[in-house]
XYZ file of C-alpha atoms in Angstrom:
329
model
C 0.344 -156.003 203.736
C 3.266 -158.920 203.988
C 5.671 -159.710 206.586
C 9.360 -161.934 206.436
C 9.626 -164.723 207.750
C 12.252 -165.333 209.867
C 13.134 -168.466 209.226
C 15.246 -168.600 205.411
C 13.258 -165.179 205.048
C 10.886 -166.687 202.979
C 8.174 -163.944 201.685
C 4.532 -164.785 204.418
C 1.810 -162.567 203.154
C -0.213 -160.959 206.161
C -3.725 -162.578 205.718
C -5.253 -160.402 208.849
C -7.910 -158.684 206.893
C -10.830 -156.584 208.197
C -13.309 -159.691 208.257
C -16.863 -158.076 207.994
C -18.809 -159.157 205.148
C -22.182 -157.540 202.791
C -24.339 -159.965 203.348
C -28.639 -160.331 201.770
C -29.678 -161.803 205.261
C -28.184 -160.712 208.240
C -25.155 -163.346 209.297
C -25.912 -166.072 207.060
C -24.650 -165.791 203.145
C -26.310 -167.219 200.378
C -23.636 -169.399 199.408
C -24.916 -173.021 200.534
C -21.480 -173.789 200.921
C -20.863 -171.422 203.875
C -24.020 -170.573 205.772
C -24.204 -168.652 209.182
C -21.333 -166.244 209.247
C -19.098 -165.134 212.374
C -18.386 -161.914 211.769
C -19.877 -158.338 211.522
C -22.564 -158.475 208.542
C -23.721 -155.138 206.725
C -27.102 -155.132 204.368
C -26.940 -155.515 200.747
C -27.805 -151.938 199.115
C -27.511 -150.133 195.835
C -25.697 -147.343 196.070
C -24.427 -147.341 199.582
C -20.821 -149.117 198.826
C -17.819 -147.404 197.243
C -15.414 -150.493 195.917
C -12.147 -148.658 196.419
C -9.061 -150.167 193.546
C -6.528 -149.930 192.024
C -5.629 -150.982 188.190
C -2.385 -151.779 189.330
C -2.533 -154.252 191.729
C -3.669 -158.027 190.937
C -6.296 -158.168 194.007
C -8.139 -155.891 193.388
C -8.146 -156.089 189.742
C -9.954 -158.880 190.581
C -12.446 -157.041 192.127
C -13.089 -154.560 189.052
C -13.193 -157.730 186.477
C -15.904 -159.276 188.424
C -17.874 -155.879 189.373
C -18.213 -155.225 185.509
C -18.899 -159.153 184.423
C -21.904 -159.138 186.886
C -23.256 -155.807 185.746
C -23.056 -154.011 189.299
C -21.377 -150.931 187.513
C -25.111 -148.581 188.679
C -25.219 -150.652 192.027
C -21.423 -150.283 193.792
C -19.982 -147.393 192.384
C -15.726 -147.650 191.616
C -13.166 -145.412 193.167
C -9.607 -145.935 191.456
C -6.939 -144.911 193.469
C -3.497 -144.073 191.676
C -0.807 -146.539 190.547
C 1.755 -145.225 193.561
C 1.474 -144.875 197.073
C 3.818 -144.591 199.685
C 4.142 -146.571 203.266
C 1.290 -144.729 204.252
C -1.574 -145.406 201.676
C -2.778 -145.541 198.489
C -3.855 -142.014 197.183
C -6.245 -140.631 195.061
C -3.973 -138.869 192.701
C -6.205 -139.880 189.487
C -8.881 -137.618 190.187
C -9.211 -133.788 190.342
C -7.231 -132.391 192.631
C -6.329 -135.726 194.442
C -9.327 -136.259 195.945
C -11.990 -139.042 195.438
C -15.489 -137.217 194.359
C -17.969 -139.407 196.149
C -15.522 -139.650 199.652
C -13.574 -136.647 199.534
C -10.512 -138.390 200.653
C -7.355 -137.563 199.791
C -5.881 -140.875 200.725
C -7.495 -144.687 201.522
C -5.899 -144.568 204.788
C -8.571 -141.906 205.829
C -11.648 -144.367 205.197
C -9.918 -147.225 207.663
C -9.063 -144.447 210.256
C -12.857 -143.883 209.903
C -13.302 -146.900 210.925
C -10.697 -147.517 213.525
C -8.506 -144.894 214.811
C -6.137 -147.296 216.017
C -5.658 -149.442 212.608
C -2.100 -150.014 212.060
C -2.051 -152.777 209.504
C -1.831 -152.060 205.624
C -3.743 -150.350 203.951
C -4.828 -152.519 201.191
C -6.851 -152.779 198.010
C -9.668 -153.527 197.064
C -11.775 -152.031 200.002
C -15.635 -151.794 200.238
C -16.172 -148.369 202.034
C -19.543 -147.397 203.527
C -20.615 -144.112 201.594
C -22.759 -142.405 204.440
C -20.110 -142.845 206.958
C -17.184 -142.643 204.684
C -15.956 -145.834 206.603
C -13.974 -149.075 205.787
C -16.413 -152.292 205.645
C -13.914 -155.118 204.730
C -10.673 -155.184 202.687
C -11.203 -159.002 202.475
C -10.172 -159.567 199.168
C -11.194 -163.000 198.369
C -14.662 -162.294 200.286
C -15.052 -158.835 198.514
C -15.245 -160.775 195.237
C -17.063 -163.893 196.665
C -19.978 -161.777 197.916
C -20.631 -159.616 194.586
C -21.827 -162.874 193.537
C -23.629 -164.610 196.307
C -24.910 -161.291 198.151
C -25.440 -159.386 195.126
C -27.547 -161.362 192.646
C -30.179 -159.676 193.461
C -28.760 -156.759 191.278
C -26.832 -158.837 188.835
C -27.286 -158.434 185.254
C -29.560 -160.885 183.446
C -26.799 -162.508 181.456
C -24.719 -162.550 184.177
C -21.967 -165.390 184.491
C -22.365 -168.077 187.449
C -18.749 -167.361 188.221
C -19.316 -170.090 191.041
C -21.356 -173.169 189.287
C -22.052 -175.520 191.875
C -21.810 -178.981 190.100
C -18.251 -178.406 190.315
C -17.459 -176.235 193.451
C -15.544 -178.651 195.323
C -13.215 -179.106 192.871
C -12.985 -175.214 191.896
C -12.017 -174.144 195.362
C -9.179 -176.989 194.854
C -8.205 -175.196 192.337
C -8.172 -171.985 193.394
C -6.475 -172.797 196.608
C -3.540 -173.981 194.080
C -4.094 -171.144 192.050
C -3.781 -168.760 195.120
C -0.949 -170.440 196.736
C 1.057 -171.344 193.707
C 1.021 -168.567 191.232
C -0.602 -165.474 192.367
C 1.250 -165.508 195.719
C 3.864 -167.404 194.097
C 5.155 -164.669 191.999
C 5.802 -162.744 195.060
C 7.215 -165.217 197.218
C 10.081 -165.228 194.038
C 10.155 -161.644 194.068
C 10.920 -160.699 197.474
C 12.884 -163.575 198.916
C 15.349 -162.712 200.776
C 17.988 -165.422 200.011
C 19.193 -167.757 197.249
C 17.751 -170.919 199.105
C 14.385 -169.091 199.453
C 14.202 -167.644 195.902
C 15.385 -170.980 194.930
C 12.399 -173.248 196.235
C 9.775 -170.367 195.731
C 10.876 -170.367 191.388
C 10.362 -174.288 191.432
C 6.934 -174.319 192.879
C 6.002 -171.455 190.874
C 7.141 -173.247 187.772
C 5.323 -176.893 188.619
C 2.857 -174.733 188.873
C 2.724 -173.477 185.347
C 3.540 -176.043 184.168
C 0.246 -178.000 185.730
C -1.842 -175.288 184.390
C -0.151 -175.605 180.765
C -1.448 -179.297 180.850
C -4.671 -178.507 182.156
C -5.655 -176.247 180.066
C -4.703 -178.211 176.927
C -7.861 -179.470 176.493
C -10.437 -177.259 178.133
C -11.191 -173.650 177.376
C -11.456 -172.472 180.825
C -9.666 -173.683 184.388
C -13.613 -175.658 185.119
C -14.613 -176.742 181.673
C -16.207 -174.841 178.878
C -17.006 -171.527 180.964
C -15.686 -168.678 182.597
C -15.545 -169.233 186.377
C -14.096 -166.637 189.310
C -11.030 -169.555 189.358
C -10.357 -168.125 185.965
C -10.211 -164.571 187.137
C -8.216 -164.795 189.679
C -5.501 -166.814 187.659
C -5.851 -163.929 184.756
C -4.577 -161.343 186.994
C -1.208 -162.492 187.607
C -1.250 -163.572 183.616
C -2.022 -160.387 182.646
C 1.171 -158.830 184.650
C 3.684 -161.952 184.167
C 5.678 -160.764 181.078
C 5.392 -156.944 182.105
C 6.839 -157.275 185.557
C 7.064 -160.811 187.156
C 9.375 -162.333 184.685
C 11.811 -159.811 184.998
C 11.434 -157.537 188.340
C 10.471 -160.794 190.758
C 13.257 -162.925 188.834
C 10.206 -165.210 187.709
C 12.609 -165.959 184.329
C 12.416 -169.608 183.128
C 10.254 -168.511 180.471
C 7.634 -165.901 179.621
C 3.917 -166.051 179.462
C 4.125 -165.666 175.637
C 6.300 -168.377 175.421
C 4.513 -170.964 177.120
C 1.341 -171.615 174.336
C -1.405 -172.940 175.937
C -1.347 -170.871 178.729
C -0.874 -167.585 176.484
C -3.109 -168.107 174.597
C -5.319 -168.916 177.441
C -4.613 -165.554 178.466
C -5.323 -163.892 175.750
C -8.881 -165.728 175.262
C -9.550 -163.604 178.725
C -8.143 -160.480 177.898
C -10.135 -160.332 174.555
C -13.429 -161.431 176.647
C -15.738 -158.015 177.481
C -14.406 -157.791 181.430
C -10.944 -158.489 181.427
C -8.708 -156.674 179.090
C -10.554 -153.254 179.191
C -9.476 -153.356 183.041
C -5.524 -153.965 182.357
C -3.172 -150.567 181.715
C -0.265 -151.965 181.594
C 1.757 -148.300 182.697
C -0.184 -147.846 185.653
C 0.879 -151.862 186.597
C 4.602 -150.843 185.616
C 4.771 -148.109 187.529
C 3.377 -149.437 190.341
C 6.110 -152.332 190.543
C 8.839 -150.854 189.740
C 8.150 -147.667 191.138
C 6.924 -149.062 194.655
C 9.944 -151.342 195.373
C 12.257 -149.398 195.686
C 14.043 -152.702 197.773
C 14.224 -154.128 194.575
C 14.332 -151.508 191.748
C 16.387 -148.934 193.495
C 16.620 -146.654 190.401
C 13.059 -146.393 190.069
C 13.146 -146.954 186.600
C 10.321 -148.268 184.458
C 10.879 -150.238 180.977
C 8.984 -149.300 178.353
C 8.767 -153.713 177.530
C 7.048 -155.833 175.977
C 5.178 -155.063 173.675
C 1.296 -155.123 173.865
C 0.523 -155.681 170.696
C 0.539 -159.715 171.188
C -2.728 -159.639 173.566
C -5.069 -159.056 170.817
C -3.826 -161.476 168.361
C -5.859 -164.483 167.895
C -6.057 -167.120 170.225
C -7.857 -170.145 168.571
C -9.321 -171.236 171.745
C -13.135 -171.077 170.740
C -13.029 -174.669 169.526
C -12.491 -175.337 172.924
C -15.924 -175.058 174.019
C -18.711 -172.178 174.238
C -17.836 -168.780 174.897
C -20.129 -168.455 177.844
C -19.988 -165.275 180.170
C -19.161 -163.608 176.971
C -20.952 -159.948 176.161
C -20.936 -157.453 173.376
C -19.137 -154.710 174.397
């Protein structure tokens, strides 16, 4: 899924996803904003996509918050694949005997050999898989998540958030850009430099980072105002993981999430929202980490730290502004 480069071996993530999209109309989505498409287009239907994850990894925790926000729990069933996996793919070690119920697949690698034979990139989560031919449709993250709300509403629930409010789009997809670039590839590009002068300027911009969203969010609930937006969940993923395994294990260490108060509590105001903290385990996100790179955790061994307990203590946020896109449980 990422490459070196060779230049300071600075950490590149490989962007060259499987582009195909789920589309209502065929080749043109419903987002104003981006019209005709130029890729492959499949037909919105209930109960014909398998969203393949993993509660482990950031992207496609994404993918699960925003699935269960919208209400498409009955419409795109969930396949969780474990923590682990090895250079070949992630595996289905969760479920009875390893293998997923709906695809009988052993491993995620099968579904994108469905699809191409010849596919020798990663094999990433999330995926959208194509139930009747047990094939990979996209593993386009940011799309995957984009499109459960523009394709999709159809199905949504009626209280459903507008994760993507239009009066301030423009602005949002600033933001997320930053967000993206910044932090939730940020954290990486600390972890797996490959030399002091590339670890060095990656933990600055990481930290300006931060530290813009500390300000930011002094005075507004959310990263857009007064509601939850999908600019909000993206940035709560690599919260949610910061004091568990980026401070430490990607040498992310000027200060922790819990230590920085607007932003933590911030995250907390998420992870006590219906949607987000249900879909954190923190051991399967530990394990996954430390377990995984074995480049940079050698021993394999995975610390039982921090403790939890913080995430459900108050937050004082509400006074903030309304607690839209909230739910009973």
């Amino acid at each position: 899924m990422s490459a070196y480069a060779a230049k300071g071996k600075a950490f590149e993530r490989d962007m060259r996803y499987v582009p195909d999209r789920i589309t209502r109309e065929d080749g043109r989505s419903q987002d104003p904003h981006v019209g005709t498409l130029d890729v492959p287009t499949w037909p919105v239907e209930p109960g014909r996509y398998r969203l393949v994850a993993a509660r482990a990894c950031p992207w496609a925790n994404r993918a699960i918050i925003v699935r269960t926000l919208l209400g498409l729990e009955n419409v795109v069933s969930l396949g969780l694949a474990g923590p682990t996996h090895d250079q070949r793919s992630w595996r289905f070690d969760l479920d009875p005997g390893g293998v997923d119920p709906v695809l009988r697949y052993e491993r995620l690698e099968q579904a994108y050999l469905a699809r191409d034979p010849s596919y020798d990139r990663g094999v990433t989560v999330p995926a959208m898989v194509d139930v009747p031919t047990r094939s990979l449709v996209t593993n386009d993250f940011p799309a995957i998540t984009h499109d459960l709300f523009f394709e999709w509403r159809d199905h949504h629930r009626p209280d459903a958030p507008d994760l993507w409010p239009d009066e301030c789009r423009e602005e949002m997809d600033e933001v997320m850009e930053k967000v993206f670039t910044e932090v939730n590839n940020g954290v990486y590009r600390c972890g797996f430099a490959r030399t002091q002068e590339a670890y060095g300027a990656a933990y600055d911009r990481l930290w300006s980072a931060m530290d813009w969203l500390e300000e930011r969010l002094t005075d507004r609930r959310y990263l857009m105002g007064d509601r939850i937006t999908e600019a909000d969940v993206r940035l709560f993923t690599t919260l949610a993981r910061f004091d568990a395994v980026y401070h430490g294990h990607f040498k992310c260490n000027r200060n922790k999430l819990s230590e920085m108060p607007v932003l933590w509590a911030y995250a907390r105001d998420l992870f006590q929202t219906p949607g987000f903290g249900e879909t954190i385990d923190f051991d399967q996100i530990k394990q996954h980490y430390y377990v995984v790179h074995e480049d940079i955790n050698p021993t394999g061994i995975v610390p039982k730290g921090p403790d939890e307990s913080g995430w459900h203590a108050p937050h004082g946020r509400e006074r903030l502004g309304s607690p839209q896109a909230r739910r009973s449980a």
